[in-house]
PDB file of C-alpha atoms and ligand atoms in Angstrom:
ATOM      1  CA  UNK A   1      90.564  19.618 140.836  1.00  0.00           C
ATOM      2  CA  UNK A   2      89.198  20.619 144.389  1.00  0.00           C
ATOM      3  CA  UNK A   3      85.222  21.515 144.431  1.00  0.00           C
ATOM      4  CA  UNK A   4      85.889  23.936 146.805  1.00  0.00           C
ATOM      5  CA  UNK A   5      87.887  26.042 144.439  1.00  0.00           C
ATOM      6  CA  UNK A   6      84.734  26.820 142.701  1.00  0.00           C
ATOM      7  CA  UNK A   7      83.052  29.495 144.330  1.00  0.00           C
ATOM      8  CA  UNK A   8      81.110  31.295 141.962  1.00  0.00           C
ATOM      9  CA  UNK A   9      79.932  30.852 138.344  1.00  0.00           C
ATOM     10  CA  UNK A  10      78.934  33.145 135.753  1.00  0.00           C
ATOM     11  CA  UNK A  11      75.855  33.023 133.237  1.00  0.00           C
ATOM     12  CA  UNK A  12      75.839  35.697 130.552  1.00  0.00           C
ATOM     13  CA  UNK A  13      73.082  36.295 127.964  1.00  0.00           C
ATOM     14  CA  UNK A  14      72.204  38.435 125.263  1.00  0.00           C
ATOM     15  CA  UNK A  15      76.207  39.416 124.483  1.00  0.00           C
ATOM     16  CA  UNK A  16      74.527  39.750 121.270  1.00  0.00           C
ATOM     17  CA  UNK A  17      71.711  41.819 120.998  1.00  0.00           C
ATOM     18  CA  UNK A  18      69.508  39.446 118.590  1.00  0.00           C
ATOM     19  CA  UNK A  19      70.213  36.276 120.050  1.00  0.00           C
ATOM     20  CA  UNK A  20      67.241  35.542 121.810  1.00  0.00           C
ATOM     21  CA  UNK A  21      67.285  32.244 123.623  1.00  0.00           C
ATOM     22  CA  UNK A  22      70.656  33.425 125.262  1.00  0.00           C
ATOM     23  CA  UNK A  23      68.318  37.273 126.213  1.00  0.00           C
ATOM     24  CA  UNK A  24      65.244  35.444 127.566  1.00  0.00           C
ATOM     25  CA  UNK A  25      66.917  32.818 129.463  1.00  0.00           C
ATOM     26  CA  UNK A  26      69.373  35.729 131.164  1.00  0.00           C
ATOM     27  CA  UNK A  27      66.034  37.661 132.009  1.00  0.00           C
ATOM     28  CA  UNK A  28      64.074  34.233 132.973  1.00  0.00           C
ATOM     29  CA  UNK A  29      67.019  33.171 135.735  1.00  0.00           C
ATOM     30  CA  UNK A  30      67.643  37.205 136.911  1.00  0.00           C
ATOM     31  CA  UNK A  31      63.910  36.949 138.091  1.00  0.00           C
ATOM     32  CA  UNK A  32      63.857  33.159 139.324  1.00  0.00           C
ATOM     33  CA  UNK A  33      67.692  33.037 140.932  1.00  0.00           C
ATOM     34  CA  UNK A  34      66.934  29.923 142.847  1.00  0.00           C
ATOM     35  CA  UNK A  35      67.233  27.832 139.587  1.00  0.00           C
ATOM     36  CA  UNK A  36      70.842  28.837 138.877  1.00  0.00           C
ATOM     37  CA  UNK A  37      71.787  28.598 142.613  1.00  0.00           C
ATOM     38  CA  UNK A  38      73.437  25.830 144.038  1.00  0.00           C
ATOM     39  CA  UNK A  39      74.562  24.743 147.674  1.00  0.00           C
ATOM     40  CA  UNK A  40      78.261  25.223 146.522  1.00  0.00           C
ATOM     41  CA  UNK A  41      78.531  28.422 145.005  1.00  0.00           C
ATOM     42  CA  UNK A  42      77.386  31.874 143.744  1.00  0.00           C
ATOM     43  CA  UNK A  43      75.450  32.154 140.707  1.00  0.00           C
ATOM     44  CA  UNK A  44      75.797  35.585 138.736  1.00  0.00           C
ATOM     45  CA  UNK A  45      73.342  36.392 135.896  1.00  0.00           C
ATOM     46  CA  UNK A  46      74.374  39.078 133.565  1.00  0.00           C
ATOM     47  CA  UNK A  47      71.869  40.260 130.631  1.00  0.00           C
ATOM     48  CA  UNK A  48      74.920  42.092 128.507  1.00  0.00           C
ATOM     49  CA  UNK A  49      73.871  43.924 125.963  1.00  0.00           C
ATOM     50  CA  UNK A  50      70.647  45.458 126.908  1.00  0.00           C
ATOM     51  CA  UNK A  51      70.592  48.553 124.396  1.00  0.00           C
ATOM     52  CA  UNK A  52      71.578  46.055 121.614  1.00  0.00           C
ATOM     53  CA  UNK A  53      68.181  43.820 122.379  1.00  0.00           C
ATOM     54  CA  UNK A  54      66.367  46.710 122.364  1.00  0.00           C
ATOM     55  CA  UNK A  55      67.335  47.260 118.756  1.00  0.00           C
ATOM     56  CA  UNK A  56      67.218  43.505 118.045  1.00  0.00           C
ATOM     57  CA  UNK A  57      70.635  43.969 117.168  1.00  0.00           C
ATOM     58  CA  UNK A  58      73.717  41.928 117.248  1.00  0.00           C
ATOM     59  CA  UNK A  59      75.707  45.180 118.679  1.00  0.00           C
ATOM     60  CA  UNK A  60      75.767  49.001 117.997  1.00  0.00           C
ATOM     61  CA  UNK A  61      78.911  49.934 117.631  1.00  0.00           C
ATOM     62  CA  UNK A  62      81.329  46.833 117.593  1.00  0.00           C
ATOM     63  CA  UNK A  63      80.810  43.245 118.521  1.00  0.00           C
ATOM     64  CA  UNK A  64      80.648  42.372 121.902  1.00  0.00           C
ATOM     65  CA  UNK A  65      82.108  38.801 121.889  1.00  0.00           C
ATOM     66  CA  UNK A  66      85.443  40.444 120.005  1.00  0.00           C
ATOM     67  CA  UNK A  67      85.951  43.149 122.101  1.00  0.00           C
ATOM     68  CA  UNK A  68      87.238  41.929 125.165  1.00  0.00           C
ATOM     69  CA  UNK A  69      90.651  41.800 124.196  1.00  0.00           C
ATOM     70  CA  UNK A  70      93.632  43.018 126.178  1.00  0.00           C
ATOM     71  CA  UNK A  71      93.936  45.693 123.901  1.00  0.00           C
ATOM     72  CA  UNK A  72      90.445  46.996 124.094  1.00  0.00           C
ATOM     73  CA  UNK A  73      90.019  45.958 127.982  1.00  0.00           C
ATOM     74  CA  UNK A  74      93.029  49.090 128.432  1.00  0.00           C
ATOM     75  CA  UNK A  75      91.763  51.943 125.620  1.00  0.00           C
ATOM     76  CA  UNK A  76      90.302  54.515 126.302  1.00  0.00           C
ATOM     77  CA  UNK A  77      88.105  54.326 123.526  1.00  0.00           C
ATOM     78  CA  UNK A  78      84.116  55.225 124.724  1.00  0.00           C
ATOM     79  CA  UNK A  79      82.254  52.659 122.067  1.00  0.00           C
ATOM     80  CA  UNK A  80      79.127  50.946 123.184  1.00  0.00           C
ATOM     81  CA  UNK A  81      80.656  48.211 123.535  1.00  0.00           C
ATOM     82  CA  UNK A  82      83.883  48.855 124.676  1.00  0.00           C
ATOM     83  CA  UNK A  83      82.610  50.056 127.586  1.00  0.00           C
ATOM     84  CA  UNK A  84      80.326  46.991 128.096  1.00  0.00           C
ATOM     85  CA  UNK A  85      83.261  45.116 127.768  1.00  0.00           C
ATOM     86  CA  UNK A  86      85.561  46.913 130.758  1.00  0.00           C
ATOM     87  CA  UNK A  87      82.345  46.558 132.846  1.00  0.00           C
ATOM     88  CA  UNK A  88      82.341  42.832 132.285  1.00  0.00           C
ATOM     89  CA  UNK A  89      85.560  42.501 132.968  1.00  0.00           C
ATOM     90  CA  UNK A  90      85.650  44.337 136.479  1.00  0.00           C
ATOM     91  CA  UNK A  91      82.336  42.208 137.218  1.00  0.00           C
ATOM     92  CA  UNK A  92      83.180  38.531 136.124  1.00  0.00           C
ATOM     93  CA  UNK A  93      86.999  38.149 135.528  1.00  0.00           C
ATOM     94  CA  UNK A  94      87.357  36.661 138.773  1.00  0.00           C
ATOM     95  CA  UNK A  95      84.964  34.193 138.882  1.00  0.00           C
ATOM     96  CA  UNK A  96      85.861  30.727 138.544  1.00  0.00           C
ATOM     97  CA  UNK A  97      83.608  29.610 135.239  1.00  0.00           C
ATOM     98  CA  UNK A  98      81.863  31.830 132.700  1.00  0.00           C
ATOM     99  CA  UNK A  99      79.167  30.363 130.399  1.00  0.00           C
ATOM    100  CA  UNK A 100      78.099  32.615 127.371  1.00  0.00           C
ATOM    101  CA  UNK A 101      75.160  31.396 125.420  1.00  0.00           C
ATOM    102  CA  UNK A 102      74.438  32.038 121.800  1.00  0.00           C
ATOM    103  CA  UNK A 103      72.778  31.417 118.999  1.00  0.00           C
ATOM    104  CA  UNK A 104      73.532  30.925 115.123  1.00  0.00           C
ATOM    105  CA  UNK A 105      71.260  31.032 112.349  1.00  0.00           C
ATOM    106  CA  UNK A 106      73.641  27.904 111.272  1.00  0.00           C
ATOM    107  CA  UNK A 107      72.677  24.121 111.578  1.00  0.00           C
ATOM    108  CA  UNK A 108      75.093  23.639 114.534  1.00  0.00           C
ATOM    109  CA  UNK A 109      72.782  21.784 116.764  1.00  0.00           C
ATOM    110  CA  UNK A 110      74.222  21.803 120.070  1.00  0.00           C
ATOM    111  CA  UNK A 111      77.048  23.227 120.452  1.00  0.00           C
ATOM    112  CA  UNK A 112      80.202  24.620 122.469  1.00  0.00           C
ATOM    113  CA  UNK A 113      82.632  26.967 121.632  1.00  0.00           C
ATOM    114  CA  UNK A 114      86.203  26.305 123.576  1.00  0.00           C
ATOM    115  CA  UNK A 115      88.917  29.143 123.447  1.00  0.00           C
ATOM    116  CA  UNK A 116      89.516  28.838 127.266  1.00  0.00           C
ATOM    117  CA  UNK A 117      92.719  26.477 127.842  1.00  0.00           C
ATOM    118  CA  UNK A 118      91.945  25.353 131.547  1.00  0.00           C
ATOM    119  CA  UNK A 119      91.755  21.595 133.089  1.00  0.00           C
ATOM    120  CA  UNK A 120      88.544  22.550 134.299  1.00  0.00           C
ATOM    121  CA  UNK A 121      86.952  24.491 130.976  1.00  0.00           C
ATOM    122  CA  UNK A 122      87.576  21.074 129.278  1.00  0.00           C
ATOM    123  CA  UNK A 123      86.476  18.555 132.114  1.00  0.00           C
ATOM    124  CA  UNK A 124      83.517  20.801 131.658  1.00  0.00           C
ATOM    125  CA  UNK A 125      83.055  19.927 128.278  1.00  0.00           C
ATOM    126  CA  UNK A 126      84.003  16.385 129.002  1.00  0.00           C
ATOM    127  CA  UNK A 127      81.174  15.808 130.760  1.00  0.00           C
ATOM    128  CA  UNK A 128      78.503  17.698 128.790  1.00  0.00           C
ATOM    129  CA  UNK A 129      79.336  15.766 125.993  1.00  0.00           C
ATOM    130  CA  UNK A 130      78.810  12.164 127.562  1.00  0.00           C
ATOM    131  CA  UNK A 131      75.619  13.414 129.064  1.00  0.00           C
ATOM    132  CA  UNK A 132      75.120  14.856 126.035  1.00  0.00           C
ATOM    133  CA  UNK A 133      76.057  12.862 123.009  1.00  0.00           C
ATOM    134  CA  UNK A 134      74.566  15.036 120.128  1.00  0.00           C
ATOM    135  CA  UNK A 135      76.842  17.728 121.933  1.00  0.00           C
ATOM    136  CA  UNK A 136      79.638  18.862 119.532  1.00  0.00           C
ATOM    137  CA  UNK A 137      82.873  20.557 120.789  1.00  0.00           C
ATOM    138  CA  UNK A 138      84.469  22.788 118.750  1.00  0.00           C
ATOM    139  CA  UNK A 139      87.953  24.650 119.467  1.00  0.00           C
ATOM    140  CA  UNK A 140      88.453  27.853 118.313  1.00  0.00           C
ATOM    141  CA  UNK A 141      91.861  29.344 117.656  1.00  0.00           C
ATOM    142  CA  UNK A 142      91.676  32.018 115.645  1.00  0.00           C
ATOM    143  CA  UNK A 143      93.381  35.409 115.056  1.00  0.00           C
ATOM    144  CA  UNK A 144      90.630  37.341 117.558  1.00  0.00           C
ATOM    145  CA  UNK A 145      91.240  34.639 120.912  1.00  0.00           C
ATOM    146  CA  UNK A 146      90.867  36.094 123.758  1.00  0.00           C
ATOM    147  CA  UNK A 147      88.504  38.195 122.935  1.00  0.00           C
ATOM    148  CA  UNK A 148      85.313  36.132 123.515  1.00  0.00           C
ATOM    149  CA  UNK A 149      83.560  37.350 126.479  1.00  0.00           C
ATOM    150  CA  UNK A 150      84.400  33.949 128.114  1.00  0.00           C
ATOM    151  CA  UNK A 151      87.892  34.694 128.293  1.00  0.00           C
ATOM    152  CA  UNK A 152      87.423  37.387 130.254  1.00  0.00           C
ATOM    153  CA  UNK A 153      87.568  34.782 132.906  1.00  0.00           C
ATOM    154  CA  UNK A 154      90.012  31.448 133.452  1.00  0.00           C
ATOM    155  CA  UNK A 155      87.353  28.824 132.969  1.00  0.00           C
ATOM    156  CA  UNK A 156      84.511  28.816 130.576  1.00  0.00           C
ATOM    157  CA  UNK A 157      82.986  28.560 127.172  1.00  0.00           C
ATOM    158  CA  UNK A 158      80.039  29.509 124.815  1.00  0.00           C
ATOM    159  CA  UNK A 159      77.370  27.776 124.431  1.00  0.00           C
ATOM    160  CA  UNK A 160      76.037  27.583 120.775  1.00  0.00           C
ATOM    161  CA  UNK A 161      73.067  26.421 119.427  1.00  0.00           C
ATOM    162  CA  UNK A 162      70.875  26.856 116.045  1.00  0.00           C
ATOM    163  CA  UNK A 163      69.681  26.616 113.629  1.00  0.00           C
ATOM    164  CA  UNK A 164      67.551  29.566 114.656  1.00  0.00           C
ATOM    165  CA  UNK A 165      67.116  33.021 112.760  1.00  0.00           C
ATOM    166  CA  UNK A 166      67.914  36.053 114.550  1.00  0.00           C
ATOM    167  CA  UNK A 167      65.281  37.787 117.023  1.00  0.00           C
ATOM    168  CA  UNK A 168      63.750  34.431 116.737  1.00  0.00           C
ATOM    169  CA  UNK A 169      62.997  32.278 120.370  1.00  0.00           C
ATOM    170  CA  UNK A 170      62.478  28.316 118.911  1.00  0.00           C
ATOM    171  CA  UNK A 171      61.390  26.457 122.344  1.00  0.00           C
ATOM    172  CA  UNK A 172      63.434  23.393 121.878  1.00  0.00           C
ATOM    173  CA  UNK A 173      66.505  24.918 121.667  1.00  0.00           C
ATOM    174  CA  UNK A 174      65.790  27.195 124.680  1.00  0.00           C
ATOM    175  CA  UNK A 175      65.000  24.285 126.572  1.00  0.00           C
ATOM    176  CA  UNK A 176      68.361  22.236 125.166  1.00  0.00           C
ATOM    177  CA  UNK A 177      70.380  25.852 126.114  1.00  0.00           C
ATOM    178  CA  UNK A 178      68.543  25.639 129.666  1.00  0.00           C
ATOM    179  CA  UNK A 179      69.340  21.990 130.526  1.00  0.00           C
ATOM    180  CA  UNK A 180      72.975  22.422 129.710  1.00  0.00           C
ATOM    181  CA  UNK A 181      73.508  24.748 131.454  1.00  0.00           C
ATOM    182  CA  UNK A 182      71.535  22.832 134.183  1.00  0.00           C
ATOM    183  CA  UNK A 183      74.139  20.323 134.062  1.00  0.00           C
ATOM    184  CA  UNK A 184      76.765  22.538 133.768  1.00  0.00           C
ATOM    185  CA  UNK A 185      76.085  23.613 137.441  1.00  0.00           C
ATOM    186  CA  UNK A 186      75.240  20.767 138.451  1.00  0.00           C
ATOM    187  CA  UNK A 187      78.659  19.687 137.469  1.00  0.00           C
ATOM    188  CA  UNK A 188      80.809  22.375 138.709  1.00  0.00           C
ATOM    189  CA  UNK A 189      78.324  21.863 142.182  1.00  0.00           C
ATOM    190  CA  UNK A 190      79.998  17.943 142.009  1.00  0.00           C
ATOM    191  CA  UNK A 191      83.243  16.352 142.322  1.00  0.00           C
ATOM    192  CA  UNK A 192      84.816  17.742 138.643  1.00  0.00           C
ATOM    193  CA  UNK A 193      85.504  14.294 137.304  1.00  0.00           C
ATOM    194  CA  UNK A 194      85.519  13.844 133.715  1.00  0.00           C
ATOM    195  CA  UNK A 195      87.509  11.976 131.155  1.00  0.00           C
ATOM    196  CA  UNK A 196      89.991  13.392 129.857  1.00  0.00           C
ATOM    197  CA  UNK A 197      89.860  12.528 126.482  1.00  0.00           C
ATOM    198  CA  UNK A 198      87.414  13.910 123.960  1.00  0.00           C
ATOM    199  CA  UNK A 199      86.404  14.411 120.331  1.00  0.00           C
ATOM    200  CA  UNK A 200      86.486  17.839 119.104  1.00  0.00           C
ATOM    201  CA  UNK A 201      86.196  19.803 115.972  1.00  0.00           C
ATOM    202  CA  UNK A 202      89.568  21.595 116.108  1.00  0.00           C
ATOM    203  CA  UNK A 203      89.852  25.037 114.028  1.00  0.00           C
ATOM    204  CA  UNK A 204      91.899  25.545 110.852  1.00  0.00           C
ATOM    205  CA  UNK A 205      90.942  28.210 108.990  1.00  0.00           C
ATOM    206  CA  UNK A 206      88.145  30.514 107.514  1.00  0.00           C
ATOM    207  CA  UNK A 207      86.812  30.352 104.067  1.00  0.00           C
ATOM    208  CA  UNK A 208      85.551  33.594 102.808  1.00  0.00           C
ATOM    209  CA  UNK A 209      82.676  33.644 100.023  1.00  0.00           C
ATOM    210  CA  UNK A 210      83.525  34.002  96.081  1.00  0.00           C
ATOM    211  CA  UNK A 211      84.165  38.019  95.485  1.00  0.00           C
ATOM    212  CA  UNK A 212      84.185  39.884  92.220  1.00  0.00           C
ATOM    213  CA  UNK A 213      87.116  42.981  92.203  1.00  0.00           C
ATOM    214  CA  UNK A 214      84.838  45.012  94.267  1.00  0.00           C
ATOM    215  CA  UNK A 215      84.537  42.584  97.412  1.00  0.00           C
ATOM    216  CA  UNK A 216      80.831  41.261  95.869  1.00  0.00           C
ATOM    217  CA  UNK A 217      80.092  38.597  96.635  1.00  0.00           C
ATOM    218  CA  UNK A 218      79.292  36.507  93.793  1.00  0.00           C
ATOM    219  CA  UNK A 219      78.386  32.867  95.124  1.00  0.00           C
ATOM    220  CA  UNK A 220      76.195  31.479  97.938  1.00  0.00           C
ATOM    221  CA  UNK A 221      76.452  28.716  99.902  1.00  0.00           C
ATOM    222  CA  UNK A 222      75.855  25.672  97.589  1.00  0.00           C
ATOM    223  CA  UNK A 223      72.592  24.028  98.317  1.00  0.00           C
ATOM    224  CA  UNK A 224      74.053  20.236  99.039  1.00  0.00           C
ATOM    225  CA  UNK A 225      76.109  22.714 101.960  1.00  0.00           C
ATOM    226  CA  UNK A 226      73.803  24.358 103.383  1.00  0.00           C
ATOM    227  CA  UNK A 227      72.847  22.796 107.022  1.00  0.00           C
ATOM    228  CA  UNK A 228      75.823  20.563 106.539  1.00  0.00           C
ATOM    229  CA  UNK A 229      77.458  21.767 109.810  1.00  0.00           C
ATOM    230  CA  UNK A 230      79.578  18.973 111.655  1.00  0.00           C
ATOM    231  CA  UNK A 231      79.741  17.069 108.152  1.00  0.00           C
ATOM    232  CA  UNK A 232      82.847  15.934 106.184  1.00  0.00           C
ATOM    233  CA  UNK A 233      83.790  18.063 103.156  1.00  0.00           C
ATOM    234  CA  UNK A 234      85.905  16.002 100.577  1.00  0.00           C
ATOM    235  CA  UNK A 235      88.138  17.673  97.980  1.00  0.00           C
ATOM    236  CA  UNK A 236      86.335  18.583  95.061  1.00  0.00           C
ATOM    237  CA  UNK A 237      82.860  18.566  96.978  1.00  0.00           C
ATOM    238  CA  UNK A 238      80.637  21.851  95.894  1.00  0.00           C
ATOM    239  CA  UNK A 239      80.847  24.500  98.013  1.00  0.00           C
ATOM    240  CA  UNK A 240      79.570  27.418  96.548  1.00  0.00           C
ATOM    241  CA  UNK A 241      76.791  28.125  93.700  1.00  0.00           C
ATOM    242  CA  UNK A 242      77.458  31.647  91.675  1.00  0.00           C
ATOM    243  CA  UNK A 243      74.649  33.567  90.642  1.00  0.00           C
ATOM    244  CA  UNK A 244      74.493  32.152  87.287  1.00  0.00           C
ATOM    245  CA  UNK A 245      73.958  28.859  88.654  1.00  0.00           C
ATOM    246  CA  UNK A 246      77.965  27.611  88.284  1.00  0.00           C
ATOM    247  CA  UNK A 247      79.556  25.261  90.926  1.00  0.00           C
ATOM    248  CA  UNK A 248      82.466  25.744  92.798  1.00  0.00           C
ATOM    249  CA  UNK A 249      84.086  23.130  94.146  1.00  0.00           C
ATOM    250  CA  UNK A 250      86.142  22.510  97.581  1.00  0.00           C
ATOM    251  CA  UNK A 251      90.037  22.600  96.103  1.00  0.00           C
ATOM    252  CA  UNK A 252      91.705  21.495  99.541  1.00  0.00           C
ATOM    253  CA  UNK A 253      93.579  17.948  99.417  1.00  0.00           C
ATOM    254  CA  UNK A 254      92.489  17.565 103.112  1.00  0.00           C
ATOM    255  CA  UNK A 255      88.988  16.197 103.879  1.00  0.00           C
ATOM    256  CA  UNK A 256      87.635  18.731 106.685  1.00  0.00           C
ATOM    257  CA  UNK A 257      84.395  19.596 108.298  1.00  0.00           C
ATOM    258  CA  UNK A 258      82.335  23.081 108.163  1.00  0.00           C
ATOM    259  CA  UNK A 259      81.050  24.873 110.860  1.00  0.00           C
ATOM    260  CA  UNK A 260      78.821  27.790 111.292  1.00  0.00           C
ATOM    261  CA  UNK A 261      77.900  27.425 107.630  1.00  0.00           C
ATOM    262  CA  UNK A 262      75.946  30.085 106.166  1.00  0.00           C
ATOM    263  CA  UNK A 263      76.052  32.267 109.680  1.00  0.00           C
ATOM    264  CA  UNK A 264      74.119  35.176 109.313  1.00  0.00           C
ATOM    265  CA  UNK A 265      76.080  37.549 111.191  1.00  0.00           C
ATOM    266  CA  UNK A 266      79.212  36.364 109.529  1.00  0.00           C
ATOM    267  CA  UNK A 267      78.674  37.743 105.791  1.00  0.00           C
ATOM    268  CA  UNK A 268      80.397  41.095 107.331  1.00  0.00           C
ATOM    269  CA  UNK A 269      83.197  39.462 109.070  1.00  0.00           C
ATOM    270  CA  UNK A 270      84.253  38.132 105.596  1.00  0.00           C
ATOM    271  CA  UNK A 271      83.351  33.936 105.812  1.00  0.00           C
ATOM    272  CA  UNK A 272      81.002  31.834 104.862  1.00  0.00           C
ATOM    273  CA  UNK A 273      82.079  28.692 106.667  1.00  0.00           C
ATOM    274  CA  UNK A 274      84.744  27.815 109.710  1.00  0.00           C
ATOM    275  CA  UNK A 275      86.791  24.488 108.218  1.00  0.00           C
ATOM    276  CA  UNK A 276      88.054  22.324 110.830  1.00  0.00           C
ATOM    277  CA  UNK A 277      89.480  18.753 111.734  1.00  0.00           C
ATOM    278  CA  UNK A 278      87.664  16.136 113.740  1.00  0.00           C
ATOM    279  CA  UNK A 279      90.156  15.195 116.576  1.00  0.00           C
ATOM    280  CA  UNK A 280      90.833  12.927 119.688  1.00  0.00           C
ATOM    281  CA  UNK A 281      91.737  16.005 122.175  1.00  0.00           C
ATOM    282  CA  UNK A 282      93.721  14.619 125.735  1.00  0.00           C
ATOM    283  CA  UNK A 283      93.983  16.907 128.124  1.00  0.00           C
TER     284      UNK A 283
HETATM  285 ZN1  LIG B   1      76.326  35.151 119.439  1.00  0.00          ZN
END
């Protein structure tokens, strides 16, 4: 990998609307640029969804980081953000390394989120994670890839951290957002070595909460669960507590790990927890 192929990077913030750390720290570098810049490349900024923030909303018509699919990217459909989506696209889609930064109201820590497939998107998060060794990596591959606003572009990830509610700044995890993506730069500003072997939290599947025969929901998120992101889950483990205080158990034969456990913004998408399986990933 040649340094010189890197000649400008991408920050966005605020793809969803109630995400704060991901809003102020878009706003923070758009006014101080010289932070973000580096001898080696340009440095975009991009504050995305400005009329969601202003609602201290996650979107207003249909989520941002699943709308920048092929499909949508060539409608002519006129929702919010649809159209926030095209205008990403024409602005960053060339650049050589997007960074999207997040939030979840999960126990995730620090976090990234790989879809992107490039050398460089995982020497990236190679080297994040030795300077970084509470870091977690975790690969999505699910049904809506490639429609993350990071795959708009070649290279790049999300960044996620939490736990933190919604329309909620908490300062240490705006300062952990701020100096990875400090060393991100500083990175892609280097000479690109990494190794190229690393642990990652590799996705299976999606496990939806307990419904009645109306779509209900009629269990939460078992209380020896909750804020158990990153942590094994052994057949037979409880998952779930009903509403009249009854356990339900994990009935897989594979012992897996949950992610994004308890995610606000996920009781409408239909899941309670991401399942996954802890991995040595060469690339
Ligand atoms: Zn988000």
């Amino acid at each position: 990998m040649n340094k010189k192929s890197i000649k400008n990077v991408v920050i966005v913030g605020g793809t969803h609307g109630n995400e704060f750390t991901g809003v102020f720290l878009a706003k923070y570098w758009i006014k101080n640029p010289d932070l973000v810049e580096r001898n080696g490349f340009d440095t975009k900024v991009i504050f995305a969804n400005q009329k969601a923030f202003k609602e201290v909303r996650r979107y207003i018509d249909r989520d941002l980081n699943r709308s920048c699919s092929q499909t949508v990217l060539t409608s002519t459909s006129i929702l919010h953000e649809e159209l926030l989506a095209k205008d990403l696209n024409s602005q960053i889609s060339s650049s050589d390394f997007i960074v999207d930064l997040h939030t979840t109201t999960s126990n995730m820590g620090l976090s990234l989120v790989v879809s992107n497939t490039s050398e460089l998107t995982w020497l990236a998060a190679s080297h994040l994670n030795e300077k970084f060794p509470d870091l977690k990596i975790y690969r999505w591959q699910g049904d809506e890839e490639g429609a993350f606003v990071d795959s708009l572009g070649v290279n790049g990830f999300a960044i996620e951290v939490g736990a933190v509610p919604q329309g909620v700044l908490r300062a240490d995890l705006f300062e952990k957002t701020k100096e990875l993506v400090y060393a991100l730069l500083d990175f892609l500003n280097g000479d690109l070595s990494a190794k190229k072997e690393i642990e990652i939290y590799d996705h299976l599947s999606l496990v939806d909460f307990p419904r009645d025969s109306d779509g209900e929901i009629t269990a939460m998120v078992h209380p020896k669960r909750q804020d158990m992101d990153f942590k094994l889950i052994n057949p037979n483990d409880p998952m779930f507590l009903t509403f009249d205080g009854k356990t339900i158990v994990y009935k897989g034969s594979e012992s897996l790990y949950g992610l994004f456990i308890n995610e606000a913004a996920y009781y409408e998408k239909g899941f309670a927890m991401c399942l996954a399986r802890k991995i040595e990933y060469k690339f």
